[in-house]
Coordinates of C-alpha atoms in Angstrom, one line a residue:
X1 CA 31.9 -12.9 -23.6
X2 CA 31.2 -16.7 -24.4
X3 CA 28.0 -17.4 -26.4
X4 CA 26.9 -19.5 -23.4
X5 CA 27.2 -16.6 -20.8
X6 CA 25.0 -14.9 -23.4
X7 CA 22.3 -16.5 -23.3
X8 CA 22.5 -17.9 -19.8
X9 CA 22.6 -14.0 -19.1
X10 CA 19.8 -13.0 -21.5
X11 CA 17.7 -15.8 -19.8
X12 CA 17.9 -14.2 -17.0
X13 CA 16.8 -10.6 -18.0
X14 CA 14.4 -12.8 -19.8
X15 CA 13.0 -14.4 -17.0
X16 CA 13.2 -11.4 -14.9
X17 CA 10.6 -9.5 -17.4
X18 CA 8.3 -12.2 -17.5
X19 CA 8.1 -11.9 -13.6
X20 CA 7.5 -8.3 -14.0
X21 CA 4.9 -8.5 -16.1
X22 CA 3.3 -11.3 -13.9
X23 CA 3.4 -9.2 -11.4
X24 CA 2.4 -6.3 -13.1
X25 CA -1.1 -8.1 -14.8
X26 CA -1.6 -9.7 -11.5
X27 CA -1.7 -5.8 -10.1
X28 CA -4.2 -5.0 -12.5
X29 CA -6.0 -7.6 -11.8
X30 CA -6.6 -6.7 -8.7
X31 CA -7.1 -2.7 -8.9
X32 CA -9.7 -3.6 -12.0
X33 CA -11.7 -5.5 -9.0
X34 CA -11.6 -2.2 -6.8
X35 CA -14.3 0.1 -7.9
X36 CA -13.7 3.3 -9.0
X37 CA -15.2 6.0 -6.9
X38 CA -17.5 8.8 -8.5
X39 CA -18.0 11.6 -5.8
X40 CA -15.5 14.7 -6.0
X41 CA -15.6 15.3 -2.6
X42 CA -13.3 15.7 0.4
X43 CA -13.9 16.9 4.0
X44 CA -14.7 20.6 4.0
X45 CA -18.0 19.5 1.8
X46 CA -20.3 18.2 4.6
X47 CA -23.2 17.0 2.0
X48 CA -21.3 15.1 -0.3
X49 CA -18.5 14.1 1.9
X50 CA -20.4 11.5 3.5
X51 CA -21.4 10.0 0.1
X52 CA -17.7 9.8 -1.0
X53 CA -17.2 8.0 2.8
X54 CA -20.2 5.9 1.6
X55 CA -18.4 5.2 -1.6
X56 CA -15.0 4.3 0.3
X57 CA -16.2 2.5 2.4
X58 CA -17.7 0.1 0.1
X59 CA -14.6 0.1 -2.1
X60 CA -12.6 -1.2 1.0
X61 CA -14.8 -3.8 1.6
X62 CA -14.7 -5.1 -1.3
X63 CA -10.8 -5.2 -1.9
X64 CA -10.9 -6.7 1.9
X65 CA -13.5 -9.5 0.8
X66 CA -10.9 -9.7 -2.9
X67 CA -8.0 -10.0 -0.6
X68 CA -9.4 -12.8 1.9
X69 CA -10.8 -14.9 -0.7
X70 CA -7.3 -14.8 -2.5
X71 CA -5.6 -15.5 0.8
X72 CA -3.8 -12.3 0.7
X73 CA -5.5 -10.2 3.9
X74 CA -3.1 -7.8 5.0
X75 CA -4.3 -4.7 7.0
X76 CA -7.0 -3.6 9.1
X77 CA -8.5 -0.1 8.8
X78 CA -11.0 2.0 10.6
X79 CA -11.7 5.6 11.1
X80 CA -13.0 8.3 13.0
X81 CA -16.9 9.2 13.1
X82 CA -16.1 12.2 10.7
X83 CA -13.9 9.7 7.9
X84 CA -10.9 12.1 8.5
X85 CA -8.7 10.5 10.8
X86 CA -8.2 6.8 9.8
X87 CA -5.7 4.0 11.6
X88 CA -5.3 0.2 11.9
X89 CA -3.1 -2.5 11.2
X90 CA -0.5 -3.8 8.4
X91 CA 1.0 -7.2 8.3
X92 CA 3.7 -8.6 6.1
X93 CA 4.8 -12.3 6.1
X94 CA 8.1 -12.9 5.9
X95 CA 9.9 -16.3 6.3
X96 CA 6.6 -17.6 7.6
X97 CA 6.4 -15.0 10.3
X98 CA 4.3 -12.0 10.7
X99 CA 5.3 -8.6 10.8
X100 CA 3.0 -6.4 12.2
X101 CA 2.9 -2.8 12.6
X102 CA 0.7 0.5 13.6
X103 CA -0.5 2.8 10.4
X104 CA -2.3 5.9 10.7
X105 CA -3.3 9.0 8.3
X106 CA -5.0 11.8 8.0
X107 CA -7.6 12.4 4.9
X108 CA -5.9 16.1 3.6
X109 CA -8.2 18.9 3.4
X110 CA -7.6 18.6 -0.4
X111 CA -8.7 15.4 -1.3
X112 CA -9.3 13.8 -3.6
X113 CA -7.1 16.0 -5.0
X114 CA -4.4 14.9 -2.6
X115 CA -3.5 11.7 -1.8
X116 CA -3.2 10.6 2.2
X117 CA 0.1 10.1 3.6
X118 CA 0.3 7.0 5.2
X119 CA 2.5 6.6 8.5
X120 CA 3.7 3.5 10.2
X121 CA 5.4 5.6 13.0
X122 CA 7.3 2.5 14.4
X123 CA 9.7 2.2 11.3
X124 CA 10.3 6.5 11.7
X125 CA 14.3 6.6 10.6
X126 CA 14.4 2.9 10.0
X127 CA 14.4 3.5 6.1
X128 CA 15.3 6.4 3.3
X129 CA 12.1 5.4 2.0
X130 CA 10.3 7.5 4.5
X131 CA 9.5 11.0 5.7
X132 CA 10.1 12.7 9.5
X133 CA 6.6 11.1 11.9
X134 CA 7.2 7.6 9.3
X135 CA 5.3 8.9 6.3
X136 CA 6.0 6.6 4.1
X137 CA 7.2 7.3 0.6
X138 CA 4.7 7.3 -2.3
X139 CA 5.9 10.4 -4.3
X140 CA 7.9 8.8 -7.3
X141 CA 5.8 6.3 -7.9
X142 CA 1.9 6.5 -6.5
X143 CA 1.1 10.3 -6.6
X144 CA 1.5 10.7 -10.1
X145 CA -1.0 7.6 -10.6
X146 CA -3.0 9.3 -8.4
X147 CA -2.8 12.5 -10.0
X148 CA -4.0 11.1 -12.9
X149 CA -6.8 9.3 -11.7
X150 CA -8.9 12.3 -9.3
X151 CA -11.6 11.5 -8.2
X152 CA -11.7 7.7 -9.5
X153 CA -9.1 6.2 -6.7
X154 CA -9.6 5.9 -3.0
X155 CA -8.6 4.8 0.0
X156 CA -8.7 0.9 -1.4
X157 CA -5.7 2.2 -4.1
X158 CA -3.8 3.7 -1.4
X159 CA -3.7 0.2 -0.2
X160 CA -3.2 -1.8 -3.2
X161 CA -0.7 0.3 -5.2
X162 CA 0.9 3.1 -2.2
X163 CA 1.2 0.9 1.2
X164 CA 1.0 -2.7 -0.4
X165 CA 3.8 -2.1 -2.4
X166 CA 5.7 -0.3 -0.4
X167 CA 5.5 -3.1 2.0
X168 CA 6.8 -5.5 -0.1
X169 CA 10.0 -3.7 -1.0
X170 CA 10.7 -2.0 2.3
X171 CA 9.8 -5.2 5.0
X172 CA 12.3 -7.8 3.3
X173 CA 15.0 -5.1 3.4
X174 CA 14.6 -3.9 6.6
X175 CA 15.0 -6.9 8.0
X176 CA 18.0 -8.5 6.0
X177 CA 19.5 -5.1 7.4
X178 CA 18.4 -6.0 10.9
X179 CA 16.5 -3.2 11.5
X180 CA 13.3 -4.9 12.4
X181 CA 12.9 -8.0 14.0
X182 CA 9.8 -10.5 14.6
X183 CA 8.1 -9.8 18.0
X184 CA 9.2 -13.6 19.4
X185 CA 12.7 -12.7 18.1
X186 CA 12.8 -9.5 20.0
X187 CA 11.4 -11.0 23.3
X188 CA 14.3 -13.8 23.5
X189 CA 16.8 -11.2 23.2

């Protein structure tokens, strides 16, 4: 090995890390702006369900606000009138186009505790990276955060460090692989 390949080489790895850690502080950044939640509660306590909802809800709103004022809006959520069932939209851009799909998940009868599974049924089979129904994948890397972190994270962290992520990694791939295709792509086919 040439001293020049070296170092051209190192640089690399070099610059590589710096992105990494970019993009690491740049996460942390953002989850510090998400409040932490305080109410240890999940659906089967009536009373203080509906303050955890209350907390949620204001968490989400607040990353939503976070996210449009840094130009980064990228899903759309709502749920049912209990806060158990919740559903939207998820958008990635790609090449300047938009990638949209259906997500839906259930609040477990565990949580906090438990973290949702999020499903984007559309991409079922399309990807290892998911379970049977199109569950996505969150067990190496987000449950263990979450874990760690009961009762503090919410539904605003399943965004910003289960789907978001997730997205990020899984979109570009998928459609390299030409599993997905833009909307307008697939209509002039």
């Amino acid at each position: 090995m040439s001293l020049s390949s070296f170092f051209v080489g190192w640089r690399y790895y070099w610059i590589s890390f710096s992105r990494c850690k970019m993009a690491d502080e740049a996460t942390r950044k953002v989850v510090s702006e998400i409040s932490l939640l305080k109410t240890n509660s999940g659906p089967r306590d009536k009373e203080l369900w509906v303050q955890r909802l209350r907390e949620e809800y204001l968490a989400l709103i607040k990353y939503v606000e976070n996210n449009k004022a840094a130009d980064n809006d990228w899903f759309r959520l709502e749920s049912n009138k209990e806060g158990t069932r919740w559903f939207g939209k998820c958008w990635y851009i790609h090449d300047l186009l938009k990638y949209e799909f259906d997500m839906e998940f259930d609040i477990p009868v565990t949580y906090p505790t438990t973290a949702p599974e999020v499903a984007i049924p559309e991409l079922d089979g399309k990807t290892a990276k998911m379970y049977r129904g199109g569950k996505i994948c969150l067990t190496d890397h987000f449950k263990p955060l979450w874990a760690r972190n009961v009762p503090k994270f919410g539904l605003a962290h399943l965004m910003a460090l289960g789907l978001g992520p997730w997205l990020a990694v899984e979109i570009p791939d998928l459609i390299t692989k030409g599993l997905i295709q833009h909307k307008e792509q697939q209509n002039n086919s």
